[in-house]
């Protein structure tokens, strides 16, 4: 069986001739594999296809070991399926392999119903919790970004210098016989033929060696594989796209302004084969910086704007890889040149990205030794997780996926969310408490009212006659006084207030607390507190929690000595009034 990769054009051979089963069963399994890799499937890479191929081989071996071995697909029984599953002792491995076999045999009408039920309806072992993917800390993120930006700066300066020298050579601006002219001639040879003059041993000629050798001269017009990886990682960090998707970006794109105006976006077609043929193609908007942020960064440094703008970084990448595309005819954005063709692929030119090589060459430890020597391991999943936590907007997925899959597992996001929620709740509680507080008229204010009624009324926000009647007790309700029971928020203006003396008055804007009411307020406070351990918690919370909180707010305006004196002044009349309030005999029915 030959598998053709769409993106690379590479053909990989998978040998199915040695499957240890009968010919009809072997043909059936091969057909299932071919359907899995068809044009309408989501399998586009040989690496992905290999997993299904391997599990089909394991299934064939399992069938061959059974007695009797099925001669036709219709002979496969539930016992054959159980024998295949029992090959894997580890529950997680069993779950993975059975799931892959389900994918390979899904929709197959030749599989008998008992075997189908056993394969598709048997409950698999519970999947173990996956490794938590966490975002990088701010310090770790800065170390990674610093290394990436350094590589981009170095290759930018080097290739731009090489392109300027090549232009000067072709324009005849270099002195004949000078070292610059000689190097310009080598660059012209490389840009024209894709190679440099070679000696018989395959190494560069003497003039090539005078300028640092083959690799050094070629690097003046081409990216190394590690530098292409740095560009891909930095673009993935700025856009929050998957690295594998970014690494396949083409150089061909669309600018609504033709690339000459002030358009802040480039449209790049990208592919995500796992989505299937109907949804694998998508247009990515590679954006420039917002105008406000761009102007601030331009004042600081031109490089800073570059390293915060996906569009400018993408444009720089296309500029630096243009000579490689002239030479190879490639349309990939990340075309690079390896030092040698050690893999035997027939060419040193490639658009393959190897992040692990970049990380190793820059001193970053493997992911399994994260934190070694104070440096983080480079994990592309953590790169995207961090970028999404920074941007907080969906990228190639829905808003629900961003919220429920990416942000929910971020410890930083959870901690920030807890703080935001706590601050909002505290703010609302403070507002509720402020709104619920009953205004307390102090003894000083009442003393002023006897000397200067108008000044005291102005300070209290009441009419002088209302303040006088409150001080005399004429407007007392249950445990507070009422400014005007015919201007109640609980009834139309002009009608008598129907609210409860216990709950309604203590939450009304018309209520005022006066010093002569302190004994009954303390008595009611103590009675409500005493009821708490003797009532159902939910009942007490619903009936008495709010009145008790408001009474405590009133008592807070008095000193401990004043409260003690008031508690001693509680009479039987106060106790009777409280019994009436708590029994509800004063409420409208």
Coordinates of C-alpha atoms in Angstrom, one line a residue:
X1 CA 0.0 0.0 0.0
X2 CA 1.4 3.4 -1.0
X3 CA 0.5 6.5 1.0
X4 CA 0.9 9.9 -0.6
X5 CA 1.2 12.9 1.7
X6 CA -0.7 15.9 0.4
X7 CA 1.5 18.6 1.9
X8 CA 4.9 17.2 1.0
X9 CA 4.2 15.0 -1.9
X10 CA 6.2 12.2 -0.2
X11 CA 5.2 8.6 -0.8
X12 CA 5.5 6.1 2.0
X13 CA 5.2 2.3 1.4
X14 CA 3.2 0.2 3.9
X15 CA 3.7 -3.6 3.5
X16 CA 0.4 -5.5 4.1
X17 CA 1.5 -8.7 2.2
X18 CA 2.7 -10.5 5.4
X19 CA -0.5 -10.2 7.5
X20 CA -0.9 -13.7 9.0
X21 CA -4.5 -14.2 8.1
X22 CA -6.5 -15.7 5.2
X23 CA -6.5 -13.9 1.9
X24 CA -10.2 -12.8 2.2
X25 CA -9.6 -11.3 5.7
X26 CA -6.3 -9.7 4.5
X27 CA -8.1 -8.1 1.5
X28 CA -10.8 -6.8 3.8
X29 CA -8.4 -5.2 6.3
X30 CA -6.4 -3.6 3.4
X31 CA -9.7 -2.1 2.0
X32 CA -10.5 -0.7 5.5
X33 CA -7.0 0.9 5.7
X34 CA -7.4 2.4 2.2
X35 CA -10.8 3.9 3.1
X36 CA -9.3 5.4 6.2
X37 CA -6.7 7.2 4.1
X38 CA -9.0 8.2 1.3
X39 CA -9.5 11.7 0.0
X40 CA -12.5 12.4 2.3
X41 CA -10.7 11.3 5.5
X42 CA -8.8 13.6 7.9
X43 CA -5.6 11.5 7.6
X44 CA -3.1 13.5 5.6
X45 CA 0.3 12.5 7.0
X46 CA 2.0 9.2 7.0
X47 CA 2.7 9.4 10.7
X48 CA -1.0 9.6 11.4
X49 CA -1.8 6.7 9.1
X50 CA 0.9 4.6 10.6
X51 CA -1.0 4.3 13.9
X52 CA -4.0 2.8 12.2
X53 CA -1.8 0.5 10.1
X54 CA 0.0 -0.8 13.2
X55 CA -3.3 -1.5 15.1
X56 CA -4.6 -3.4 12.0
X57 CA -1.4 -5.5 12.0
X58 CA -1.9 -6.3 15.7
X59 CA -5.5 -7.2 15.0
X60 CA -4.4 -9.6 12.2
X61 CA -1.9 -11.2 14.6
X62 CA -4.6 -11.7 17.2
X63 CA -6.9 -13.3 14.7
X64 CA -4.1 -15.6 13.5
X65 CA -3.5 -16.8 17.1
X66 CA -7.2 -17.6 17.8
X67 CA -8.5 -21.2 17.3
X68 CA -10.1 -21.3 14.9
X69 CA -8.7 -18.4 12.9
X70 CA -11.5 -16.8 10.8
X71 CA -11.4 -17.6 7.1
X72 CA -13.7 -14.7 6.1
X73 CA -14.7 -11.4 7.8
X74 CA -18.1 -12.9 8.5
X75 CA -16.4 -15.5 10.7
X76 CA -15.1 -13.0 13.2
X77 CA -16.9 -13.4 16.5
X78 CA -17.1 -11.4 19.8
X79 CA -14.5 -13.7 21.2
X80 CA -12.0 -12.6 18.5
X81 CA -12.6 -9.0 19.6
X82 CA -12.1 -9.9 23.3
X83 CA -8.8 -11.7 22.4
X84 CA -7.5 -8.6 20.6
X85 CA -8.3 -6.4 23.6
X86 CA -6.7 -8.8 26.1
X87 CA -3.4 -8.4 24.3
X88 CA -2.8 -5.2 26.1
X89 CA -2.3 -5.4 29.9
X90 CA -2.1 -1.7 30.5
X91 CA -5.6 -0.2 30.6
X92 CA -4.6 3.0 28.9
X93 CA -2.9 1.1 26.0
X94 CA -5.9 -1.1 25.7
X95 CA -8.2 1.9 25.5
X96 CA -6.0 3.6 22.8
X97 CA -5.7 0.5 20.6
X98 CA -9.4 -0.5 20.8
X99 CA -10.3 3.0 19.9
X100 CA -8.0 3.0 16.9
X101 CA -9.5 -0.3 15.8
X102 CA -13.0 1.2 16.1
X103 CA -11.9 4.0 13.8
X104 CA -10.5 1.6 11.2
X105 CA -13.6 -0.7 11.2
X106 CA -16.3 2.0 11.6
X107 CA -19.1 1.7 9.1
X108 CA -18.0 -1.8 8.0
X109 CA -21.1 -3.9 7.0
X110 CA -19.1 -7.1 6.7
X111 CA -18.4 -7.4 10.5
X112 CA -21.0 -9.7 12.1
X113 CA -23.4 -8.0 14.6
X114 CA -22.1 -9.9 17.7
X115 CA -18.5 -8.8 17.0
X116 CA -19.7 -5.3 16.2
X117 CA -21.5 -5.0 19.6
X118 CA -18.4 -6.3 21.4
X119 CA -16.1 -3.8 19.6
X120 CA -18.3 -0.7 19.7
X121 CA -20.5 -1.1 22.7
X122 CA -18.2 -2.6 25.3
X123 CA -17.1 0.0 27.8
X124 CA -13.4 0.8 27.7
X125 CA -11.2 1.3 30.7
X126 CA -11.5 4.8 32.2
X127 CA -9.0 7.1 30.6
X128 CA -6.3 8.3 33.0
X129 CA -6.0 12.0 33.6
X130 CA -3.9 13.6 30.9
X131 CA -0.8 15.6 31.8
X132 CA -1.8 19.1 32.7
X133 CA -0.6 21.6 30.1
X134 CA 0.3 24.8 31.9
X135 CA 1.4 28.1 30.6
X136 CA 4.9 29.4 31.1
X137 CA 5.6 31.8 33.9
X138 CA 6.5 35.3 32.9
X139 CA 10.2 34.8 33.6
X140 CA 10.2 31.6 31.5
X141 CA 8.3 33.3 28.7
X142 CA 10.8 36.1 28.5
X143 CA 13.7 33.7 28.3
X144 CA 12.1 31.9 25.3
X145 CA 11.1 35.2 23.6
X146 CA 14.6 36.6 24.1
X147 CA 16.2 33.6 22.4
X148 CA 13.8 33.7 19.5
X149 CA 14.2 37.5 18.9
X150 CA 17.9 37.2 19.0
X151 CA 17.9 34.6 16.2
X152 CA 15.5 36.6 14.1
X153 CA 17.7 39.8 14.5
X154 CA 20.9 37.9 13.6
X155 CA 19.6 36.2 10.5
X156 CA 17.8 39.5 9.4
X157 CA 21.1 41.5 9.6
X158 CA 23.1 38.7 7.9
X159 CA 20.7 38.1 4.9
X160 CA 20.0 41.7 4.3
X161 CA 23.7 42.3 4.2
X162 CA 24.1 39.5 1.7
X163 CA 21.3 40.8 -0.5
X164 CA 22.8 44.3 -0.5
X165 CA 26.2 42.9 -1.5
X166 CA 24.6 40.9 -4.3
X167 CA 22.7 43.9 -5.7
X168 CA 25.9 46.0 -5.6
X169 CA 27.8 43.2 -7.5
X170 CA 25.1 43.0 -10.2
X171 CA 25.0 46.8 -10.5
X172 CA 28.8 46.9 -11.0
X173 CA 29.4 49.0 -7.9
X174 CA 32.1 46.8 -6.4
X175 CA 35.8 47.3 -7.2
X176 CA 37.0 44.6 -9.5
X177 CA 39.4 42.2 -7.8
X178 CA 38.3 43.2 -4.2
X179 CA 37.2 40.8 -1.6
X180 CA 33.7 42.2 -1.7
X181 CA 33.5 41.7 -5.5
X182 CA 34.7 38.1 -5.1
X183 CA 32.1 37.4 -2.4
X184 CA 29.5 39.1 -4.6
X185 CA 30.4 36.8 -7.5
X186 CA 29.9 33.8 -5.2
X187 CA 26.5 35.0 -4.1
X188 CA 25.5 35.6 -7.7
X189 CA 26.6 32.0 -8.5
X190 CA 24.6 30.7 -5.6
X191 CA 21.5 32.7 -6.4
X192 CA 21.6 31.6 -10.1
X193 CA 22.5 27.9 -9.8
X194 CA 21.6 27.1 -6.2
X195 CA 25.2 26.0 -5.5
X196 CA 28.7 27.3 -5.1
X197 CA 31.9 26.3 -7.0
X198 CA 33.2 23.0 -5.8
X199 CA 36.6 21.2 -5.7
X200 CA 36.9 17.6 -6.7
X201 CA 36.4 16.5 -3.1
X202 CA 33.0 18.2 -3.0
X203 CA 34.2 21.0 -0.7
X204 CA 34.2 24.6 -1.8
X205 CA 37.0 26.0 -3.9
X206 CA 39.7 28.1 -2.5
X207 CA 37.8 31.4 -3.1
X208 CA 34.8 29.9 -1.2
X209 CA 37.0 28.9 1.7
X210 CA 38.5 32.4 1.8
X211 CA 35.0 33.6 2.7
X212 CA 34.3 31.1 5.4
X213 CA 33.3 28.0 3.4
X214 CA 30.2 26.7 1.7
X215 CA 27.8 26.9 4.6
X216 CA 28.9 30.4 5.6
X217 CA 28.5 31.8 2.1
X218 CA 25.1 30.1 1.5
X219 CA 23.8 31.4 4.9
X220 CA 24.2 35.0 3.5
X221 CA 21.1 34.3 1.3
X222 CA 19.3 31.5 3.2
X223 CA 17.9 30.6 6.6
X224 CA 19.1 27.6 8.5
X225 CA 16.6 25.1 9.8
X226 CA 17.0 26.4 13.3
X227 CA 16.4 30.0 12.2
X228 CA 13.2 28.9 10.3
X229 CA 12.1 27.2 13.5
X230 CA 12.7 30.4 15.5
X231 CA 10.5 32.3 13.1
X232 CA 7.8 29.6 13.3
X233 CA 7.8 29.6 17.1
X234 CA 7.7 33.4 17.3
X235 CA 4.8 33.6 14.9
X236 CA 3.0 30.9 16.8
X237 CA 3.6 32.8 20.0
X238 CA 2.3 36.1 18.5
X239 CA -0.8 34.6 16.7
X240 CA -1.6 31.7 19.2
X241 CA -2.0 29.4 16.2
X242 CA -0.8 25.8 16.3
X243 CA 2.9 25.6 15.4
X244 CA 2.2 22.8 12.9
X245 CA -0.3 25.0 11.1
X246 CA 2.0 28.0 11.1
X247 CA 4.9 25.9 9.8
X248 CA 2.9 25.1 6.6
X249 CA 2.0 28.7 5.8
X250 CA 2.6 29.6 2.1
X251 CA 4.4 32.7 0.9
X252 CA 1.4 33.5 -1.2
X253 CA -1.1 35.7 0.6
X254 CA -3.5 38.5 0.0
X255 CA -3.3 42.1 1.1
X256 CA -6.4 44.3 0.4
X257 CA -4.1 47.2 -0.3
X258 CA -1.8 45.3 -2.6
X259 CA 1.0 45.6 0.0
X260 CA 1.5 49.3 -0.8
X261 CA -1.0 51.0 1.6
X262 CA -1.6 51.0 5.3
X263 CA -3.6 47.8 5.5
X264 CA -3.0 46.1 8.8
X265 CA -3.8 42.6 7.8
X266 CA -2.7 39.9 5.4
X267 CA -4.9 36.9 4.6
X268 CA -3.0 33.6 4.6
X269 CA -4.6 30.3 3.6
X270 CA -3.8 27.5 6.1
X271 CA -4.8 23.9 6.5
X272 CA -5.8 21.8 9.5
X273 CA -6.2 18.2 8.0
X274 CA -7.6 16.8 11.3
X275 CA -10.8 18.7 10.7
X276 CA -11.6 16.6 7.5
X277 CA -11.8 17.7 3.9
X278 CA -14.9 20.0 4.3
X279 CA -13.3 22.1 7.1
X280 CA -9.5 21.7 6.8
X281 CA -9.0 24.9 4.8
X282 CA -9.2 28.2 6.6
X283 CA -8.0 31.8 6.0
X284 CA -5.9 33.2 8.8
X285 CA -5.8 37.0 9.3
X286 CA -2.2 37.9 10.1
X287 CA -2.6 41.3 11.9
X288 CA -0.5 44.2 12.5
X289 CA -0.2 46.0 15.8
X290 CA -3.1 48.2 17.0
X291 CA -2.3 51.8 16.1
X292 CA -2.1 52.9 19.8
X293 CA 0.3 50.2 20.8
X294 CA 2.3 50.5 17.6
X295 CA 3.0 54.2 18.1
X296 CA 4.2 53.7 21.6
X297 CA 6.6 50.9 20.6
X298 CA 7.9 52.9 17.6
X299 CA 9.0 55.6 20.0
X300 CA 11.0 53.1 22.0
X301 CA 12.5 50.9 19.3
X302 CA 11.8 49.8 15.8
X303 CA 12.6 46.2 16.7
X304 CA 10.0 46.2 19.5
X305 CA 7.3 46.9 16.9
X306 CA 8.5 44.1 14.8
X307 CA 8.5 41.6 17.6
X308 CA 5.0 42.4 18.7
X309 CA 3.4 42.4 15.2
X310 CA 2.6 39.1 13.4
X311 CA 2.2 40.9 10.1
X312 CA 5.6 42.6 10.2
X313 CA 7.3 39.4 11.3
X314 CA 5.6 37.5 8.5
X315 CA 6.7 40.1 6.0
X316 CA 10.3 39.9 7.3
X317 CA 10.2 36.1 6.9
X318 CA 9.1 36.4 3.3
X319 CA 11.8 39.0 2.6
X320 CA 14.5 36.8 4.0
X321 CA 13.4 33.6 2.3
X322 CA 12.9 35.3 -1.1
X323 CA 16.3 34.2 -2.5
X324 CA 15.6 30.6 -1.5
X325 CA 12.3 30.7 -3.4
X326 CA 14.1 32.2 -6.4
X327 CA 16.5 29.2 -6.4
X328 CA 14.1 26.4 -5.6
X329 CA 10.8 27.6 -7.0
X330 CA 9.1 26.8 -3.7
X331 CA 6.0 28.6 -2.5
X332 CA 6.6 27.9 1.2
X333 CA 7.1 30.7 3.6
X334 CA 9.7 28.8 5.8
X335 CA 12.0 27.4 3.0
X336 CA 15.4 26.8 4.6
X337 CA 18.7 25.1 3.7
X338 CA 20.3 22.4 5.8
X339 CA 24.0 22.2 6.1
X340 CA 24.0 18.8 4.4
X341 CA 21.7 16.1 3.0
X342 CA 22.4 13.6 5.8
X343 CA 18.8 12.3 5.7
X344 CA 19.2 11.2 2.1
X345 CA 16.2 13.2 0.9
X346 CA 17.9 14.3 -2.3
X347 CA 18.1 18.0 -1.5
X348 CA 19.4 20.3 1.2
X349 CA 16.5 22.6 0.7
X350 CA 13.5 21.9 3.0
X351 CA 10.5 23.6 4.6
X352 CA 10.5 21.2 7.5
X353 CA 10.6 22.7 11.0
X354 CA 12.5 20.9 13.8
X355 CA 11.8 22.7 17.1
X356 CA 13.7 20.2 19.2
X357 CA 16.9 21.0 17.2
X358 CA 16.5 24.7 17.7
X359 CA 15.9 24.2 21.5
X360 CA 18.9 21.9 21.9
X361 CA 21.2 24.2 19.9
X362 CA 20.1 27.2 22.1
X363 CA 20.7 25.4 25.4
X364 CA 17.1 24.6 26.3
X365 CA 16.6 21.2 28.0
X366 CA 14.2 18.5 26.8
X367 CA 10.6 18.7 28.0
X368 CA 11.2 15.8 30.3
X369 CA 13.9 17.8 32.1
X370 CA 12.0 21.1 32.3
X371 CA 13.7 23.6 34.5
X372 CA 17.2 22.1 34.2
X373 CA 19.9 24.8 34.5
X374 CA 17.1 27.4 35.1
X375 CA 15.7 27.1 31.6
X376 CA 12.2 25.8 30.5
X377 CA 11.7 22.9 28.1
X378 CA 10.3 24.0 24.8
X379 CA 6.8 22.5 24.4
X380 CA 4.7 23.8 21.5
X381 CA 1.5 23.0 23.4
X382 CA 2.6 25.2 26.3
X383 CA 3.6 27.9 23.8
X384 CA 0.0 28.1 22.5
X385 CA -1.5 27.8 26.0
X386 CA 0.6 30.8 27.1
X387 CA -0.3 32.8 24.0
X388 CA -4.0 32.2 24.4
X389 CA -3.9 33.2 28.1
X390 CA -2.2 36.4 27.0
X391 CA -4.6 37.2 24.2
X392 CA -7.8 35.9 25.7
X393 CA -9.5 35.6 22.3
X394 CA -10.4 32.5 20.3
X395 CA -7.9 31.5 17.5
X396 CA -9.1 28.8 15.0
X397 CA -11.6 27.6 17.5
X398 CA -14.9 28.7 19.1
X399 CA -15.2 31.0 22.1
X400 CA -16.6 28.1 24.1
X401 CA -13.4 26.0 23.3
X402 CA -11.2 28.9 24.4
X403 CA -13.1 29.3 27.7
X404 CA -13.8 25.6 28.6
X405 CA -10.6 23.9 27.2
X406 CA -7.7 26.4 27.3
X407 CA -8.5 29.1 29.8
X408 CA -10.1 26.9 32.4
X409 CA -7.0 24.8 32.8
X410 CA -4.7 27.9 33.2
X411 CA -3.7 28.4 36.8
X412 CA -3.0 32.1 36.2
X413 CA -6.4 32.6 34.6
X414 CA -8.1 30.8 37.4
X415 CA -6.3 32.9 40.0
X416 CA -7.1 36.1 38.2
X417 CA -10.7 35.0 37.8
X418 CA -11.0 34.3 41.5
X419 CA -9.7 37.8 42.3
X420 CA -12.0 39.4 39.8
X421 CA -15.0 37.5 41.2
X422 CA -14.0 38.2 44.8
X423 CA -13.6 41.9 44.1
X424 CA -17.0 42.1 42.3
X425 CA -18.7 40.2 45.2
X426 CA -17.1 42.4 47.8
X427 CA -18.2 45.5 45.9
X428 CA -21.7 44.3 45.6
X429 CA -21.8 43.3 49.3
X430 CA -20.5 46.7 50.3
X431 CA -23.2 48.4 48.1
X432 CA -25.9 46.2 49.7
X433 CA -24.7 47.0 53.2
X434 CA -24.5 50.7 52.5
X435 CA -28.0 50.7 51.0
X436 CA -29.3 48.6 53.9
X437 CA -27.9 50.7 56.7
X438 CA -30.5 52.7 58.7
X439 CA -29.5 56.3 59.2
X440 CA -28.8 56.9 62.9
X441 CA -29.6 60.3 64.4
X442 CA -27.0 61.0 67.1
X443 CA -27.6 62.6 70.6
X444 CA -25.5 65.6 69.4
X445 CA -27.9 66.2 66.5
X446 CA -31.0 66.0 68.7
X447 CA -29.4 68.4 71.1
X448 CA -28.7 70.8 68.2
X449 CA -32.4 70.5 67.2
X450 CA -33.5 72.0 70.5
X451 CA -31.2 75.1 69.9
X452 CA -31.3 75.5 66.1
X453 CA -34.0 73.4 64.5
X454 CA -33.3 74.5 61.0
X455 CA -29.6 73.7 61.1
X456 CA -30.2 70.3 62.7
X457 CA -32.9 69.5 60.1
X458 CA -30.6 70.5 57.2
X459 CA -27.9 68.3 58.6
X460 CA -30.3 65.3 59.0
X461 CA -31.9 65.9 55.6
X462 CA -35.3 66.2 57.1
X463 CA -38.0 68.9 57.5
X464 CA -37.8 70.7 60.9
X465 CA -41.3 69.5 61.9
X466 CA -40.4 65.9 60.9
X467 CA -37.2 65.9 63.0
X468 CA -39.2 67.3 66.0
X469 CA -41.9 64.6 65.8
X470 CA -39.2 61.9 65.4
X471 CA -37.4 63.1 68.5
X472 CA -40.6 63.1 70.5
X473 CA -41.4 59.5 69.5
X474 CA -44.5 60.3 67.4
X475 CA -43.2 58.6 64.3
X476 CA -41.9 55.4 66.0
X477 CA -42.8 52.1 64.3
X478 CA -41.4 48.9 65.6
X479 CA -37.8 49.6 66.5
X480 CA -37.1 52.7 64.3
X481 CA -38.9 55.9 63.3
X482 CA -40.5 56.5 59.9
X483 CA -40.0 59.8 58.0
X484 CA -43.4 59.5 56.2
X485 CA -45.4 56.2 56.1
X486 CA -47.4 57.6 53.1
X487 CA -44.3 58.0 50.9
X488 CA -43.2 54.4 51.2
X489 CA -41.2 52.6 48.5
X490 CA -43.5 49.6 49.1
X491 CA -46.7 51.4 48.1
X492 CA -48.0 54.1 45.8
X493 CA -47.6 57.7 47.1
X494 CA -50.4 58.7 49.4
X495 CA -51.2 55.1 50.6
X496 CA -50.2 53.7 53.9
X497 CA -47.1 51.6 54.0
X498 CA -47.9 47.8 54.1
X499 CA -44.4 46.6 54.9
X500 CA -43.5 44.5 57.9
X501 CA -42.3 46.4 61.0
X502 CA -39.5 43.7 61.3
X503 CA -38.2 43.3 57.8
X504 CA -39.7 46.2 55.9
X505 CA -38.8 49.0 58.3
X506 CA -35.2 47.9 58.8
X507 CA -34.6 48.0 55.0
X508 CA -36.5 51.2 54.2
X509 CA -35.0 54.5 53.1
X510 CA -37.5 56.3 55.3
X511 CA -36.3 54.6 58.5
X512 CA -34.2 56.6 61.1
X513 CA -32.8 55.2 64.4
X514 CA -32.8 57.4 67.5
X515 CA -31.2 57.1 70.9
X516 CA -34.4 56.5 72.8
X517 CA -35.0 53.3 70.6
X518 CA -31.7 51.7 71.6
X519 CA -33.1 49.5 74.4
X520 CA -35.7 47.9 72.1
X521 CA -33.2 47.5 69.3
X522 CA -30.7 45.7 71.7
X523 CA -33.5 43.5 73.0
X524 CA -34.5 42.5 69.5
X525 CA -30.9 41.9 68.5
X526 CA -30.4 39.6 71.4
X527 CA -33.6 37.7 70.8
X528 CA -32.8 37.1 67.1
X529 CA -29.3 35.9 68.0
X530 CA -30.8 33.5 70.6
X531 CA -33.1 32.0 68.0
X532 CA -30.3 31.0 65.7
X533 CA -29.3 27.7 67.3
X534 CA -33.0 26.7 67.9
X535 CA -34.3 27.0 64.4
X536 CA -33.6 25.3 61.1
X537 CA -30.5 27.1 59.6
X538 CA -32.2 27.8 56.3
X539 CA -35.4 29.1 58.0
X540 CA -33.4 31.4 60.3
X541 CA -31.3 32.6 57.4
X542 CA -34.4 33.5 55.4
X543 CA -36.3 35.2 58.2
X544 CA -33.8 36.8 60.5
X545 CA -30.3 37.0 59.1
X546 CA -30.9 40.4 57.3
X547 CA -32.7 42.1 60.2
X548 CA -29.9 41.0 62.6
X549 CA -27.2 42.4 60.3
X550 CA -29.0 45.8 60.1
X551 CA -29.5 45.9 63.9
X552 CA -25.8 45.3 64.3
X553 CA -25.1 48.2 62.0
X554 CA -27.2 50.4 64.1
X555 CA -25.6 49.3 67.4
X556 CA -22.2 50.0 65.9
X557 CA -22.9 53.7 66.2
X558 CA -23.0 53.4 70.0
X559 CA -20.2 52.8 72.5
X560 CA -20.0 49.7 74.7
X561 CA -21.0 51.7 77.8
X562 CA -24.1 53.1 76.0
X563 CA -25.1 49.6 74.9
X564 CA -24.7 48.3 78.4
X565 CA -26.9 51.1 79.8
X566 CA -29.5 50.5 77.2
X567 CA -29.6 46.7 77.8
X568 CA -30.3 47.5 81.5
X569 CA -33.1 49.8 80.5
X570 CA -35.1 47.0 78.7
X571 CA -38.6 46.7 80.1
X572 CA -41.5 44.3 80.0
X573 CA -43.1 46.6 77.4
X574 CA -40.1 46.1 75.1
X575 CA -40.3 42.3 75.5
X576 CA -44.0 42.3 74.7
X577 CA -43.4 44.5 71.6
X578 CA -40.7 42.1 70.4
X579 CA -43.0 39.1 70.9
X580 CA -45.6 40.8 68.8
X581 CA -43.1 41.6 66.0
X582 CA -41.7 38.0 65.9
X583 CA -45.2 36.4 66.0
X584 CA -46.2 38.6 63.0
X585 CA -49.3 40.0 64.8
X586 CA -48.3 43.5 63.6
X587 CA -48.1 42.5 59.9
X588 CA -50.9 42.8 57.4
X589 CA -52.5 39.5 56.6

